[in-house]
Tab-separated table of C-alpha atoms in Angstrom:
chain	number	residue	atom	x	y	z
A	289	UNK	CA	118.413	82.649	95.331
A	290	UNK	CA	115.702	85.282	95.373
A	291	UNK	CA	112.616	84.559	97.431
A	292	UNK	CA	108.969	84.956	96.537
A	293	UNK	CA	108.541	88.357	98.189
A	294	UNK	CA	111.699	89.805	96.646
A	295	UNK	CA	110.625	88.452	93.256
A	296	UNK	CA	107.306	90.251	93.660
A	297	UNK	CA	109.104	93.463	94.637
A	298	UNK	CA	111.268	93.167	91.508
A	299	UNK	CA	108.131	92.685	89.374
A	300	UNK	CA	106.880	95.976	90.819
A	301	UNK	CA	110.210	97.660	90.085
A	302	UNK	CA	111.053	98.060	93.771
A	303	UNK	CA	114.495	97.454	95.214
A	304	UNK	CA	114.667	97.532	98.978
A	305	UNK	CA	117.180	100.088	100.221
A	306	UNK	CA	119.612	99.396	103.020
A	307	UNK	CA	117.608	99.488	106.238
A	308	UNK	CA	117.865	103.001	107.695
A	309	UNK	CA	119.955	103.281	110.861
A	310	UNK	CA	118.260	104.701	113.957
A	311	UNK	CA	118.739	108.442	114.437
A	312	UNK	CA	118.776	108.314	118.254
A	313	UNK	CA	119.009	105.935	121.215
A	314	UNK	CA	116.626	103.170	120.097
A	315	UNK	CA	116.716	100.021	118.000
A	316	UNK	CA	115.158	99.924	114.528
A	317	UNK	CA	113.381	96.624	115.221
A	318	UNK	CA	112.856	94.039	117.933
A	319	UNK	CA	111.850	90.399	117.617
A	320	UNK	CA	109.737	88.774	120.320
A	321	UNK	CA	108.672	85.225	119.537
A	322	UNK	CA	106.850	85.291	116.217
A	323	UNK	CA	106.495	89.081	116.131
A	324	UNK	CA	108.736	91.808	114.725
A	325	UNK	CA	108.111	95.337	115.977
A	326	UNK	CA	109.574	97.954	113.646
A	327	UNK	CA	110.253	101.492	114.835
A	328	UNK	CA	108.721	104.380	112.924
A	329	UNK	CA	110.135	104.770	109.440
A	330	UNK	CA	110.148	108.287	108.068
A	331	UNK	CA	109.318	109.178	104.488
A	332	UNK	CA	112.519	109.045	102.486
A	333	UNK	CA	113.341	107.819	99.032
A	334	UNK	CA	116.338	107.579	96.709
A	335	UNK	CA	116.429	111.379	96.430
A	336	UNK	CA	116.348	112.001	100.186
A	337	UNK	CA	113.748	113.003	102.736
A	338	UNK	CA	110.156	113.511	101.583
A	339	UNK	CA	109.212	116.591	103.559
A	340	UNK	CA	106.206	118.854	103.775
A	341	UNK	CA	102.861	119.337	105.410
A	342	UNK	CA	99.669	117.770	104.053
A	343	UNK	CA	96.997	120.367	103.485
A	344	UNK	CA	99.601	123.080	103.043
A	345	UNK	CA	102.273	122.192	100.508
A	346	UNK	CA	101.505	118.524	99.771
A	347	UNK	CA	98.351	116.915	98.407
A	348	UNK	CA	96.972	113.452	99.168
A	349	UNK	CA	98.734	111.883	96.163
A	350	UNK	CA	102.129	113.161	97.314
A	351	UNK	CA	101.345	112.045	100.875
A	352	UNK	CA	100.409	108.552	99.694
A	353	UNK	CA	103.725	108.334	97.817
A	354	UNK	CA	105.508	109.323	101.044
A	355	UNK	CA	103.610	106.617	102.938
A	356	UNK	CA	104.586	104.071	100.283
A	357	UNK	CA	108.232	105.038	100.852
A	358	UNK	CA	107.740	104.356	104.565
A	359	UNK	CA	106.347	100.896	103.768
A	360	UNK	CA	109.407	100.124	101.645
A	361	UNK	CA	111.634	101.070	104.604
A	362	UNK	CA	109.506	98.915	106.913
A	363	UNK	CA	110.111	95.898	104.661
A	364	UNK	CA	113.832	96.703	104.555
A	365	UNK	CA	113.904	96.606	108.369
A	366	UNK	CA	111.928	93.345	108.478
A	367	UNK	CA	114.395	91.800	106.030
A	368	UNK	CA	117.311	92.657	108.321
A	369	UNK	CA	115.397	91.408	111.371
A	370	UNK	CA	114.861	88.091	109.565
A	371	UNK	CA	118.512	87.651	108.660
A	372	UNK	CA	117.880	88.495	105.019
A	373	UNK	CA	115.089	85.951	104.469
A	374	UNK	CA	112.032	88.095	103.752
A	375	UNK	CA	110.010	84.970	102.969
A	376	UNK	CA	109.858	84.314	106.727
A	377	UNK	CA	107.383	87.206	106.857
A	378	UNK	CA	103.973	85.658	107.506
A	379	UNK	CA	101.772	88.773	107.558
A	380	UNK	CA	101.465	92.415	108.444
A	381	UNK	CA	99.551	92.768	111.707
A	382	UNK	CA	99.363	96.528	112.355
A	383	UNK	CA	100.526	99.860	110.979
A	384	UNK	CA	100.402	103.139	112.841
A	385	UNK	CA	100.737	106.077	110.480
A	386	UNK	CA	101.490	109.658	111.446
A	387	UNK	CA	100.758	112.389	108.900
A	388	UNK	CA	102.387	115.832	109.154
A	389	UNK	CA	99.314	117.928	108.428
A	390	UNK	CA	97.467	121.152	109.006
A	391	UNK	CA	94.785	121.242	111.732
A	392	UNK	CA	91.972	121.133	109.176
A	393	UNK	CA	93.391	118.254	107.077
A	394	UNK	CA	91.046	115.240	107.314
A	395	UNK	CA	92.407	112.739	104.776
A	396	UNK	CA	95.004	110.956	106.928
A	397	UNK	CA	93.536	107.546	106.000
A	398	UNK	CA	93.904	108.323	102.278
A	399	UNK	CA	97.557	109.222	102.852
A	400	UNK	CA	98.326	106.021	104.800
A	401	UNK	CA	96.576	104.044	102.047
A	402	UNK	CA	99.830	104.546	100.134
A	403	UNK	CA	101.514	102.144	102.566
A	404	UNK	CA	98.548	99.804	102.990
A	405	UNK	CA	97.909	99.442	99.259
A	406	UNK	CA	101.607	98.804	98.595
A	407	UNK	CA	101.856	96.066	101.240
A	408	UNK	CA	98.788	94.302	99.834
A	409	UNK	CA	100.201	94.657	96.315
A	410	UNK	CA	103.426	92.974	97.442
A	411	UNK	CA	102.093	90.418	99.934
A	412	UNK	CA	98.510	89.786	98.829
A	413	UNK	CA	96.146	88.908	101.670
A	414	UNK	CA	99.148	88.593	104.025
A	415	UNK	CA	99.603	92.337	103.612
A	416	UNK	CA	96.132	93.178	104.954
A	417	UNK	CA	96.421	94.660	108.422
A	418	UNK	CA	94.852	96.679	111.184
A	419	UNK	CA	95.966	100.292	111.348
A	420	UNK	CA	95.678	103.766	112.725
A	421	UNK	CA	96.131	106.947	110.707
A	422	UNK	CA	96.566	110.090	112.764
A	423	UNK	CA	97.578	113.682	112.269
A	424	UNK	CA	100.690	115.259	113.759
A	425	UNK	CA	101.495	118.953	114.050
A	426	UNK	CA	105.048	118.123	112.964
A	427	UNK	CA	107.280	115.099	112.425
A	428	UNK	CA	111.043	114.556	112.751
A	429	UNK	CA	113.119	116.463	110.192
A	430	UNK	CA	109.932	117.903	108.708
A	431	UNK	CA	109.030	114.637	106.946
A	432	UNK	CA	105.543	114.205	105.561
A	433	UNK	CA	104.823	110.758	107.013
A	434	UNK	CA	106.130	108.323	109.625
A	435	UNK	CA	104.857	104.747	109.959
A	436	UNK	CA	105.632	102.013	112.469
A	437	UNK	CA	104.666	98.379	111.979
A	438	UNK	CA	104.073	95.067	113.676
A	439	UNK	CA	104.684	91.902	111.655
A	440	UNK	CA	104.092	88.193	112.276
A	441	UNK	CA	106.948	85.918	111.215
A	442	UNK	CA	107.487	82.190	110.819
């Protein structure tokens, strides 16, 4: 039986990928009480890594799409953390977004909106969250965006 959140994802034409495996010596998520902490998810989609530098070879629209891909991976990790029952997700508490950008790029918040807007589209008010959106001189594997998240569960 498909839950409410997965039904909403299907309505949006989104299928969660398999949760990405960690690339080093860390865990992809940790549960502590009613909180799931998800490690940074890098921008990747069905066609592979979404790479590039904002302000150089990517514009805000492309960056927002990369951030949306990170949010999809975050939900995939939460689903695994919750034993497959995504409807145990109560709300998104915090996102921290890192944008691979040039020193003069100032639209990090507009890039991370790609993740924030997607989570609200999927979860409604439960998707509204606190967040940080910061620039990085580079990110792992040259990806455009990396986002970590904190989620409240039931």
